[in-house]
């Protein structure tokens, strides 16, 4: 095997582990120059697409990220692969709606748009960024009627305000636009992490849980219930060049990665601190 072919296989392996794509697809991308050792997972092609993906990830990070199984991280119009039995968790987390108190939940400006037998998540604000949803069951999708309603009979805003923002969405987006501080680095961190979501899914596979949160010190904290899972996740994020310095851990705690002015921390928590999976073993006294 030539050095060039060997390098392509290495890059393809990194891409496959980070995204969940097949090795053949990643190998073809490497041959076409779409992925390299410096950038083994493609970035979003525009600031609008990157910001849109960041807003999606911010909502999914509450727990619904495990309703996904992988991603096809194209520069434009990436595709999210939905879990066959947990797709509703993803939609419930993302689709904007008013809860029983009138508060806005979900991603403001997000709309679910049918396209033949598939569905798109689109951004009503710039009308450019979008993400395709892939489901393993043909014909899957929201249906009209009571099953499409949420929060005490309220219709989600993607149905009631398809072509214009609801006032609650407009107010929230306007407030965010006035906030100072650099959001570019945070958008880049969140978009890149979404494009490596298979690493997070695999980290939660052993016991069914992985926790994502934000703190005053970190833009993103990922807690794994197993030390080996945390180490594997950190290695995967570094190897897949979440930050530019792919092989350099840099200063600070070994579980931190800086992406410009934004930072993600990977931590190990005892299994007993996580919710017990349904029909799972009693893990309350387990540490690993």
PDB file of C-alpha atoms in Angstrom:
ATOM      1  CA  UNK A   1       0.000   0.000   0.000  1.00  0.00           C
ATOM      2  CA  UNK A   2       1.431   3.388  -1.000  1.00  0.00           C
ATOM      3  CA  UNK A   3       1.941   6.164   1.551  1.00  0.00           C
ATOM      4  CA  UNK A   4      -0.790   8.214  -0.162  1.00  0.00           C
ATOM      5  CA  UNK A   5      -3.289   5.343   0.018  1.00  0.00           C
ATOM      6  CA  UNK A   6      -2.362   4.655   3.639  1.00  0.00           C
ATOM      7  CA  UNK A   7      -2.904   8.316   4.561  1.00  0.00           C
ATOM      8  CA  UNK A   8      -6.303   8.282   2.868  1.00  0.00           C
ATOM      9  CA  UNK A   9      -7.348   5.240   4.887  1.00  0.00           C
ATOM     10  CA  UNK A  10      -6.206   6.934   8.118  1.00  0.00           C
ATOM     11  CA  UNK A  11      -8.207  10.056   7.317  1.00  0.00           C
ATOM     12  CA  UNK A  12     -11.217   7.952   6.290  1.00  0.00           C
ATOM     13  CA  UNK A  13     -11.071   6.022   9.565  1.00  0.00           C
ATOM     14  CA  UNK A  14     -11.065   9.251  11.602  1.00  0.00           C
ATOM     15  CA  UNK A  15     -14.008  10.603   9.586  1.00  0.00           C
ATOM     16  CA  UNK A  16     -15.961   7.348   9.930  1.00  0.00           C
ATOM     17  CA  UNK A  17     -15.546   7.237  13.705  1.00  0.00           C
ATOM     18  CA  UNK A  18     -16.552  10.876  14.094  1.00  0.00           C
ATOM     19  CA  UNK A  19     -19.592  10.865  11.799  1.00  0.00           C
ATOM     20  CA  UNK A  20     -20.922   7.309  11.474  1.00  0.00           C
ATOM     21  CA  UNK A  21     -20.546   7.318   7.673  1.00  0.00           C
ATOM     22  CA  UNK A  22     -19.305   4.198   5.889  1.00  0.00           C
ATOM     23  CA  UNK A  23     -15.581   3.785   5.380  1.00  0.00           C
ATOM     24  CA  UNK A  24     -16.049   3.671   1.605  1.00  0.00           C
ATOM     25  CA  UNK A  25     -17.791   7.058   1.631  1.00  0.00           C
ATOM     26  CA  UNK A  26     -15.051   8.618   3.772  1.00  0.00           C
ATOM     27  CA  UNK A  27     -12.355   7.031   1.622  1.00  0.00           C
ATOM     28  CA  UNK A  28     -13.940   8.527  -1.481  1.00  0.00           C
ATOM     29  CA  UNK A  29     -14.040  11.932   0.210  1.00  0.00           C
ATOM     30  CA  UNK A  30     -10.335  11.577   1.040  1.00  0.00           C
ATOM     31  CA  UNK A  31      -9.514  10.667  -2.554  1.00  0.00           C
ATOM     32  CA  UNK A  32     -11.490  13.684  -3.787  1.00  0.00           C
ATOM     33  CA  UNK A  33      -9.743  16.002  -1.334  1.00  0.00           C
ATOM     34  CA  UNK A  34     -12.921  16.790   0.633  1.00  0.00           C
ATOM     35  CA  UNK A  35     -11.229  15.650   3.841  1.00  0.00           C
ATOM     36  CA  UNK A  36      -7.557  15.812   4.823  1.00  0.00           C
ATOM     37  CA  UNK A  37      -5.358  15.055   7.833  1.00  0.00           C
ATOM     38  CA  UNK A  38      -5.684  18.714   8.819  1.00  0.00           C
ATOM     39  CA  UNK A  39      -9.486  18.698   8.402  1.00  0.00           C
ATOM     40  CA  UNK A  40     -10.799  15.083   8.568  1.00  0.00           C
ATOM     41  CA  UNK A  41     -14.406  16.275   9.040  1.00  0.00           C
ATOM     42  CA  UNK A  42     -15.747  18.998   6.690  1.00  0.00           C
ATOM     43  CA  UNK A  43     -16.709  22.317   8.258  1.00  0.00           C
ATOM     44  CA  UNK A  44     -19.892  24.216   7.438  1.00  0.00           C
ATOM     45  CA  UNK A  45     -19.378  26.195   4.248  1.00  0.00           C
ATOM     46  CA  UNK A  46     -20.916  29.510   5.346  1.00  0.00           C
ATOM     47  CA  UNK A  47     -21.250  31.501   8.586  1.00  0.00           C
ATOM     48  CA  UNK A  48     -25.054  31.200   8.268  1.00  0.00           C
ATOM     49  CA  UNK A  49     -24.890  27.401   8.069  1.00  0.00           C
ATOM     50  CA  UNK A  50     -22.445  27.272  10.971  1.00  0.00           C
ATOM     51  CA  UNK A  51     -24.642  29.488  13.166  1.00  0.00           C
ATOM     52  CA  UNK A  52     -27.745  27.448  12.298  1.00  0.00           C
ATOM     53  CA  UNK A  53     -26.032  24.183  13.231  1.00  0.00           C
ATOM     54  CA  UNK A  54     -24.825  25.774  16.471  1.00  0.00           C
ATOM     55  CA  UNK A  55     -28.408  26.658  17.422  1.00  0.00           C
ATOM     56  CA  UNK A  56     -29.504  23.093  16.671  1.00  0.00           C
ATOM     57  CA  UNK A  57     -26.733  21.625  18.791  1.00  0.00           C
ATOM     58  CA  UNK A  58     -27.424  23.972  21.708  1.00  0.00           C
ATOM     59  CA  UNK A  59     -30.952  22.543  21.991  1.00  0.00           C
ATOM     60  CA  UNK A  60     -29.950  18.924  21.332  1.00  0.00           C
ATOM     61  CA  UNK A  61     -27.274  19.108  24.023  1.00  0.00           C
ATOM     62  CA  UNK A  62     -29.951  18.890  26.717  1.00  0.00           C
ATOM     63  CA  UNK A  63     -30.184  15.165  26.008  1.00  0.00           C
ATOM     64  CA  UNK A  64     -31.883  14.662  22.658  1.00  0.00           C
ATOM     65  CA  UNK A  65     -28.515  14.309  20.913  1.00  0.00           C
ATOM     66  CA  UNK A  66     -28.786  10.568  21.616  1.00  0.00           C
ATOM     67  CA  UNK A  67     -31.838  10.546  19.355  1.00  0.00           C
ATOM     68  CA  UNK A  68     -29.340  10.799  16.487  1.00  0.00           C
ATOM     69  CA  UNK A  69     -27.032   8.080  15.190  1.00  0.00           C
ATOM     70  CA  UNK A  70     -24.746   9.942  12.795  1.00  0.00           C
ATOM     71  CA  UNK A  71     -24.304  12.789  10.358  1.00  0.00           C
ATOM     72  CA  UNK A  72     -23.326  13.372   6.761  1.00  0.00           C
ATOM     73  CA  UNK A  73     -21.321  16.579   7.300  1.00  0.00           C
ATOM     74  CA  UNK A  74     -21.383  18.186   3.859  1.00  0.00           C
ATOM     75  CA  UNK A  75     -20.242  21.817   3.630  1.00  0.00           C
ATOM     76  CA  UNK A  76     -23.786  22.719   2.577  1.00  0.00           C
ATOM     77  CA  UNK A  77     -27.001  20.902   3.470  1.00  0.00           C
ATOM     78  CA  UNK A  78     -25.660  18.239   5.866  1.00  0.00           C
ATOM     79  CA  UNK A  79     -27.906  15.343   6.864  1.00  0.00           C
ATOM     80  CA  UNK A  80     -28.698  14.115  10.383  1.00  0.00           C
ATOM     81  CA  UNK A  81     -29.446  10.413  10.827  1.00  0.00           C
ATOM     82  CA  UNK A  82     -32.308   9.850  13.283  1.00  0.00           C
ATOM     83  CA  UNK A  83     -32.564   6.928  15.698  1.00  0.00           C
ATOM     84  CA  UNK A  84     -35.414   4.666  14.594  1.00  0.00           C
ATOM     85  CA  UNK A  85     -37.180   4.805  17.974  1.00  0.00           C
ATOM     86  CA  UNK A  86     -36.032   8.175  19.373  1.00  0.00           C
ATOM     87  CA  UNK A  87     -36.641  10.581  16.495  1.00  0.00           C
ATOM     88  CA  UNK A  88     -39.516  12.242  18.361  1.00  0.00           C
ATOM     89  CA  UNK A  89     -37.055  13.353  21.087  1.00  0.00           C
ATOM     90  CA  UNK A  90     -35.086  15.261  18.464  1.00  0.00           C
ATOM     91  CA  UNK A  91     -38.137  17.017  17.049  1.00  0.00           C
ATOM     92  CA  UNK A  92     -39.534  17.821  20.487  1.00  0.00           C
ATOM     93  CA  UNK A  93     -36.226  19.445  21.436  1.00  0.00           C
ATOM     94  CA  UNK A  94     -35.791  21.433  18.221  1.00  0.00           C
ATOM     95  CA  UNK A  95     -39.182  22.539  16.911  1.00  0.00           C
ATOM     96  CA  UNK A  96     -40.213  25.954  18.321  1.00  0.00           C
ATOM     97  CA  UNK A  97     -43.410  25.979  20.350  1.00  0.00           C
ATOM     98  CA  UNK A  98     -45.064  27.792  23.224  1.00  0.00           C
ATOM     99  CA  UNK A  99     -45.336  25.808  26.426  1.00  0.00           C
ATOM    100  CA  UNK A 100     -48.221  25.945  28.880  1.00  0.00           C
ATOM    101  CA  UNK A 101     -46.902  29.199  30.377  1.00  0.00           C
ATOM    102  CA  UNK A 102     -46.460  30.890  27.001  1.00  0.00           C
ATOM    103  CA  UNK A 103     -42.668  30.589  27.082  1.00  0.00           C
ATOM    104  CA  UNK A 104     -40.856  29.753  23.850  1.00  0.00           C
ATOM    105  CA  UNK A 105     -39.166  26.368  23.626  1.00  0.00           C
ATOM    106  CA  UNK A 106     -37.006  24.987  20.837  1.00  0.00           C
ATOM    107  CA  UNK A 107     -34.981  26.814  18.182  1.00  0.00           C
ATOM    108  CA  UNK A 108     -36.545  30.158  17.206  1.00  0.00           C
ATOM    109  CA  UNK A 109     -36.955  30.475  13.443  1.00  0.00           C
ATOM    110  CA  UNK A 110     -36.622  26.732  12.831  1.00  0.00           C
ATOM    111  CA  UNK A 111     -39.127  25.211  10.427  1.00  0.00           C
ATOM    112  CA  UNK A 112     -39.771  21.613   9.404  1.00  0.00           C
ATOM    113  CA  UNK A 113     -40.335  21.437   5.650  1.00  0.00           C
ATOM    114  CA  UNK A 114     -41.453  18.331   3.729  1.00  0.00           C
ATOM    115  CA  UNK A 115     -39.663  17.425   0.510  1.00  0.00           C
ATOM    116  CA  UNK A 116     -41.200  14.409  -1.165  1.00  0.00           C
ATOM    117  CA  UNK A 117     -40.538  11.536   1.200  1.00  0.00           C
ATOM    118  CA  UNK A 118     -38.030  13.391   3.354  1.00  0.00           C
ATOM    119  CA  UNK A 119     -37.892  16.397   5.672  1.00  0.00           C
ATOM    120  CA  UNK A 120     -35.681  19.463   6.047  1.00  0.00           C
ATOM    121  CA  UNK A 121     -34.920  21.625   9.047  1.00  0.00           C
ATOM    122  CA  UNK A 122     -34.701  25.152   7.617  1.00  0.00           C
ATOM    123  CA  UNK A 123     -33.799  28.563   9.018  1.00  0.00           C
ATOM    124  CA  UNK A 124     -36.596  31.091   8.537  1.00  0.00           C
ATOM    125  CA  UNK A 125     -34.256  33.961   9.440  1.00  0.00           C
ATOM    126  CA  UNK A 126     -31.759  33.837   6.559  1.00  0.00           C
ATOM    127  CA  UNK A 127     -33.671  31.271   4.422  1.00  0.00           C
ATOM    128  CA  UNK A 128     -30.381  29.721   3.312  1.00  0.00           C
ATOM    129  CA  UNK A 129     -29.149  27.317   5.992  1.00  0.00           C
ATOM    130  CA  UNK A 130     -30.832  23.939   6.264  1.00  0.00           C
ATOM    131  CA  UNK A 131     -30.258  20.348   7.417  1.00  0.00           C
ATOM    132  CA  UNK A 132     -31.858  17.188   6.018  1.00  0.00           C
ATOM    133  CA  UNK A 133     -33.347  14.567   8.342  1.00  0.00           C
ATOM    134  CA  UNK A 134     -32.795  10.901   7.539  1.00  0.00           C
ATOM    135  CA  UNK A 135     -34.882   8.150   9.110  1.00  0.00           C
ATOM    136  CA  UNK A 136     -34.389   4.379   8.624  1.00  0.00           C
ATOM    137  CA  UNK A 137     -38.124   3.786   8.160  1.00  0.00           C
ATOM    138  CA  UNK A 138     -39.564   4.866   4.786  1.00  0.00           C
ATOM    139  CA  UNK A 139     -42.489   7.246   4.970  1.00  0.00           C
ATOM    140  CA  UNK A 140     -41.656   8.419   8.474  1.00  0.00           C
ATOM    141  CA  UNK A 141     -42.663  11.940   9.384  1.00  0.00           C
ATOM    142  CA  UNK A 142     -45.019  14.121  11.429  1.00  0.00           C
ATOM    143  CA  UNK A 143     -48.693  13.612  10.709  1.00  0.00           C
ATOM    144  CA  UNK A 144     -51.548  16.095  10.983  1.00  0.00           C
ATOM    145  CA  UNK A 145     -53.976  15.749  13.843  1.00  0.00           C
ATOM    146  CA  UNK A 146     -53.673  15.354  17.612  1.00  0.00           C
ATOM    147  CA  UNK A 147     -50.348  13.479  17.424  1.00  0.00           C
ATOM    148  CA  UNK A 148     -48.707  16.580  15.961  1.00  0.00           C
ATOM    149  CA  UNK A 149     -49.752  18.737  18.909  1.00  0.00           C
ATOM    150  CA  UNK A 150     -47.543  19.437  21.881  1.00  0.00           C
ATOM    151  CA  UNK A 151     -47.820  21.128  25.260  1.00  0.00           C
ATOM    152  CA  UNK A 152     -51.458  20.841  26.132  1.00  0.00           C
ATOM    153  CA  UNK A 153     -52.918  20.976  22.623  1.00  0.00           C
ATOM    154  CA  UNK A 154     -50.861  23.854  21.223  1.00  0.00           C
ATOM    155  CA  UNK A 155     -49.744  23.450  17.634  1.00  0.00           C
ATOM    156  CA  UNK A 156     -45.977  23.879  17.124  1.00  0.00           C
ATOM    157  CA  UNK A 157     -44.998  27.145  15.483  1.00  0.00           C
ATOM    158  CA  UNK A 158     -43.641  25.406  12.401  1.00  0.00           C
ATOM    159  CA  UNK A 159     -47.282  24.661  11.578  1.00  0.00           C
ATOM    160  CA  UNK A 160     -48.999  27.855  12.707  1.00  0.00           C
ATOM    161  CA  UNK A 161     -46.321  30.320  11.465  1.00  0.00           C
ATOM    162  CA  UNK A 162     -44.760  28.585   8.501  1.00  0.00           C
ATOM    163  CA  UNK A 163     -43.591  31.661   6.596  1.00  0.00           C
ATOM    164  CA  UNK A 164     -43.111  34.305   9.279  1.00  0.00           C
ATOM    165  CA  UNK A 165     -41.691  34.510  12.784  1.00  0.00           C
ATOM    166  CA  UNK A 166     -44.014  34.355  15.762  1.00  0.00           C
ATOM    167  CA  UNK A 167     -43.655  37.514  17.917  1.00  0.00           C
ATOM    168  CA  UNK A 168     -42.049  35.459  20.683  1.00  0.00           C
ATOM    169  CA  UNK A 169     -39.433  34.169  18.232  1.00  0.00           C
ATOM    170  CA  UNK A 170     -38.745  37.643  16.852  1.00  0.00           C
ATOM    171  CA  UNK A 171     -38.292  39.090  20.346  1.00  0.00           C
ATOM    172  CA  UNK A 172     -35.861  36.365  21.382  1.00  0.00           C
ATOM    173  CA  UNK A 173     -33.805  36.624  18.194  1.00  0.00           C
ATOM    174  CA  UNK A 174     -33.677  40.419  18.502  1.00  0.00           C
ATOM    175  CA  UNK A 175     -32.452  40.139  22.075  1.00  0.00           C
ATOM    176  CA  UNK A 176     -29.694  37.729  21.079  1.00  0.00           C
ATOM    177  CA  UNK A 177     -28.586  39.985  18.224  1.00  0.00           C
ATOM    178  CA  UNK A 178     -28.012  42.819  20.725  1.00  0.00           C
ATOM    179  CA  UNK A 179     -25.782  40.714  22.964  1.00  0.00           C
ATOM    180  CA  UNK A 180     -22.139  41.656  22.806  1.00  0.00           C
ATOM    181  CA  UNK A 181     -19.225  39.245  22.872  1.00  0.00           C
ATOM    182  CA  UNK A 182     -17.819  37.013  20.155  1.00  0.00           C
ATOM    183  CA  UNK A 183     -20.252  34.255  19.214  1.00  0.00           C
ATOM    184  CA  UNK A 184     -18.201  33.217  16.152  1.00  0.00           C
ATOM    185  CA  UNK A 185     -15.950  30.859  18.147  1.00  0.00           C
ATOM    186  CA  UNK A 186     -18.893  29.347  20.028  1.00  0.00           C
ATOM    187  CA  UNK A 187     -20.764  28.780  16.768  1.00  0.00           C
ATOM    188  CA  UNK A 188     -17.682  27.084  15.341  1.00  0.00           C
ATOM    189  CA  UNK A 189     -17.284  24.869  18.419  1.00  0.00           C
ATOM    190  CA  UNK A 190     -20.940  23.808  18.451  1.00  0.00           C
ATOM    191  CA  UNK A 191     -21.142  23.261  14.683  1.00  0.00           C
ATOM    192  CA  UNK A 192     -17.967  21.166  14.686  1.00  0.00           C
ATOM    193  CA  UNK A 193     -19.153  19.133  17.676  1.00  0.00           C
ATOM    194  CA  UNK A 194     -22.470  18.424  15.939  1.00  0.00           C
ATOM    195  CA  UNK A 195     -20.502  17.244  12.910  1.00  0.00           C
ATOM    196  CA  UNK A 196     -18.687  14.770  15.199  1.00  0.00           C
ATOM    197  CA  UNK A 197     -21.796  13.590  17.023  1.00  0.00           C
ATOM    198  CA  UNK A 198     -21.047   9.907  16.466  1.00  0.00           C
ATOM    199  CA  UNK A 199     -18.245  10.260  19.026  1.00  0.00           C
ATOM    200  CA  UNK A 200     -20.782  11.497  21.586  1.00  0.00           C
ATOM    201  CA  UNK A 201     -23.293   8.773  20.688  1.00  0.00           C
ATOM    202  CA  UNK A 202     -20.619   6.092  21.108  1.00  0.00           C
ATOM    203  CA  UNK A 203     -19.510   7.610  24.421  1.00  0.00           C
ATOM    204  CA  UNK A 204     -23.036   7.139  25.773  1.00  0.00           C
ATOM    205  CA  UNK A 205     -23.543   3.687  24.272  1.00  0.00           C
ATOM    206  CA  UNK A 206     -22.106   1.580  27.113  1.00  0.00           C
ATOM    207  CA  UNK A 207     -24.705   2.589  29.738  1.00  0.00           C
ATOM    208  CA  UNK A 208     -27.030   4.681  27.600  1.00  0.00           C
ATOM    209  CA  UNK A 209     -26.165   8.103  29.026  1.00  0.00           C
ATOM    210  CA  UNK A 210     -23.937  11.054  28.273  1.00  0.00           C
ATOM    211  CA  UNK A 211     -24.611  14.508  29.697  1.00  0.00           C
ATOM    212  CA  UNK A 212     -23.958  17.831  27.957  1.00  0.00           C
ATOM    213  CA  UNK A 213     -24.195  21.171  29.721  1.00  0.00           C
ATOM    214  CA  UNK A 214     -22.747  24.675  29.910  1.00  0.00           C
ATOM    215  CA  UNK A 215     -21.126  26.419  32.875  1.00  0.00           C
ATOM    216  CA  UNK A 216     -19.717  29.836  33.614  1.00  0.00           C
ATOM    217  CA  UNK A 217     -16.226  28.607  32.695  1.00  0.00           C
ATOM    218  CA  UNK A 218     -17.037  26.448  29.666  1.00  0.00           C
ATOM    219  CA  UNK A 219     -19.181  26.826  26.569  1.00  0.00           C
ATOM    220  CA  UNK A 220     -19.753  23.054  26.618  1.00  0.00           C
ATOM    221  CA  UNK A 221     -19.171  20.315  29.193  1.00  0.00           C
ATOM    222  CA  UNK A 222     -19.550  16.653  28.193  1.00  0.00           C
ATOM    223  CA  UNK A 223     -19.763  14.159  31.050  1.00  0.00           C
ATOM    224  CA  UNK A 224     -19.325  10.451  30.380  1.00  0.00           C
ATOM    225  CA  UNK A 225     -20.241   7.773  32.864  1.00  0.00           C
ATOM    226  CA  UNK A 226     -17.045   5.789  32.258  1.00  0.00           C
ATOM    227  CA  UNK A 227     -13.450   6.951  32.461  1.00  0.00           C
ATOM    228  CA  UNK A 228     -12.565   4.912  29.388  1.00  0.00           C
ATOM    229  CA  UNK A 229     -15.446   6.541  27.521  1.00  0.00           C
ATOM    230  CA  UNK A 230     -14.264  10.028  28.474  1.00  0.00           C
ATOM    231  CA  UNK A 231     -10.712   9.278  27.356  1.00  0.00           C
ATOM    232  CA  UNK A 232     -11.916   7.791  24.075  1.00  0.00           C
ATOM    233  CA  UNK A 233     -14.185  10.765  23.417  1.00  0.00           C
ATOM    234  CA  UNK A 234     -11.393  13.263  24.139  1.00  0.00           C
ATOM    235  CA  UNK A 235      -9.027  11.357  21.869  1.00  0.00           C
ATOM    236  CA  UNK A 236     -11.624  11.274  19.106  1.00  0.00           C
ATOM    237  CA  UNK A 237     -12.335  15.006  19.353  1.00  0.00           C
ATOM    238  CA  UNK A 238      -8.642  15.851  19.243  1.00  0.00           C
ATOM    239  CA  UNK A 239      -7.850  13.382  16.468  1.00  0.00           C
ATOM    240  CA  UNK A 240     -10.703  14.668  14.320  1.00  0.00           C
ATOM    241  CA  UNK A 241      -9.297  18.215  14.637  1.00  0.00           C
ATOM    242  CA  UNK A 242     -12.103  19.807  16.620  1.00  0.00           C
ATOM    243  CA  UNK A 243      -9.442  22.446  17.254  1.00  0.00           C
ATOM    244  CA  UNK A 244      -6.829  23.381  14.686  1.00  0.00           C
ATOM    245  CA  UNK A 245      -3.980  21.802  16.695  1.00  0.00           C
ATOM    246  CA  UNK A 246      -4.990  18.208  16.084  1.00  0.00           C
ATOM    247  CA  UNK A 247      -2.233  16.511  18.068  1.00  0.00           C
ATOM    248  CA  UNK A 248      -1.399  19.255  20.579  1.00  0.00           C
ATOM    249  CA  UNK A 249      -3.296  19.132  23.864  1.00  0.00           C
ATOM    250  CA  UNK A 250      -2.101  22.625  24.745  1.00  0.00           C
ATOM    251  CA  UNK A 251      -1.990  24.143  28.245  1.00  0.00           C
ATOM    252  CA  UNK A 252      -4.549  23.526  30.955  1.00  0.00           C
ATOM    253  CA  UNK A 253      -6.542  20.476  31.963  1.00  0.00           C
ATOM    254  CA  UNK A 254      -6.102  17.467  29.663  1.00  0.00           C
ATOM    255  CA  UNK A 255      -9.883  17.256  29.254  1.00  0.00           C
ATOM    256  CA  UNK A 256     -10.214  20.733  27.736  1.00  0.00           C
ATOM    257  CA  UNK A 257     -10.163  21.758  24.074  1.00  0.00           C
ATOM    258  CA  UNK A 258     -10.048  25.403  23.043  1.00  0.00           C
ATOM    259  CA  UNK A 259     -11.598  26.462  19.734  1.00  0.00           C
ATOM    260  CA  UNK A 260     -10.563  30.077  19.524  1.00  0.00           C
ATOM    261  CA  UNK A 261     -12.175  31.805  22.498  1.00  0.00           C
ATOM    262  CA  UNK A 262     -14.636  28.943  23.094  1.00  0.00           C
ATOM    263  CA  UNK A 263     -13.889  25.837  25.158  1.00  0.00           C
ATOM    264  CA  UNK A 264     -15.265  22.325  25.603  1.00  0.00           C
ATOM    265  CA  UNK A 265     -14.460  20.145  28.613  1.00  0.00           C
ATOM    266  CA  UNK A 266     -14.786  16.361  28.714  1.00  0.00           C
ATOM    267  CA  UNK A 267     -15.280  14.926  32.186  1.00  0.00           C
ATOM    268  CA  UNK A 268     -15.800  11.554  33.858  1.00  0.00           C
ATOM    269  CA  UNK A 269     -18.704  11.176  36.274  1.00  0.00           C
ATOM    270  CA  UNK A 270     -19.657   8.052  38.201  1.00  0.00           C
ATOM    271  CA  UNK A 271     -22.392   5.943  36.658  1.00  0.00           C
ATOM    272  CA  UNK A 272     -24.474   6.401  39.799  1.00  0.00           C
ATOM    273  CA  UNK A 273     -24.823  10.119  39.098  1.00  0.00           C
ATOM    274  CA  UNK A 274     -26.673   9.508  35.834  1.00  0.00           C
ATOM    275  CA  UNK A 275     -30.362   8.655  35.425  1.00  0.00           C
ATOM    276  CA  UNK A 276     -30.997   4.937  35.362  1.00  0.00           C
ATOM    277  CA  UNK A 277     -31.958   3.689  31.871  1.00  0.00           C
ATOM    278  CA  UNK A 278     -35.422   2.174  31.585  1.00  0.00           C
ATOM    279  CA  UNK A 279     -35.307  -1.588  32.232  1.00  0.00           C
ATOM    280  CA  UNK A 280     -31.581  -1.274  32.851  1.00  0.00           C
ATOM    281  CA  UNK A 281     -29.438  -2.604  35.703  1.00  0.00           C
ATOM    282  CA  UNK A 282     -29.208  -0.774  39.005  1.00  0.00           C
ATOM    283  CA  UNK A 283     -26.118   1.442  38.551  1.00  0.00           C
ATOM    284  CA  UNK A 284     -26.528   3.654  41.610  1.00  0.00           C
ATOM    285  CA  UNK A 285     -23.474   2.241  43.383  1.00  0.00           C
ATOM    286  CA  UNK A 286     -21.288   1.793  40.335  1.00  0.00           C
ATOM    287  CA  UNK A 287     -18.164   3.849  39.703  1.00  0.00           C
ATOM    288  CA  UNK A 288     -15.931   3.223  36.730  1.00  0.00           C
TER     289      UNK A 288
END
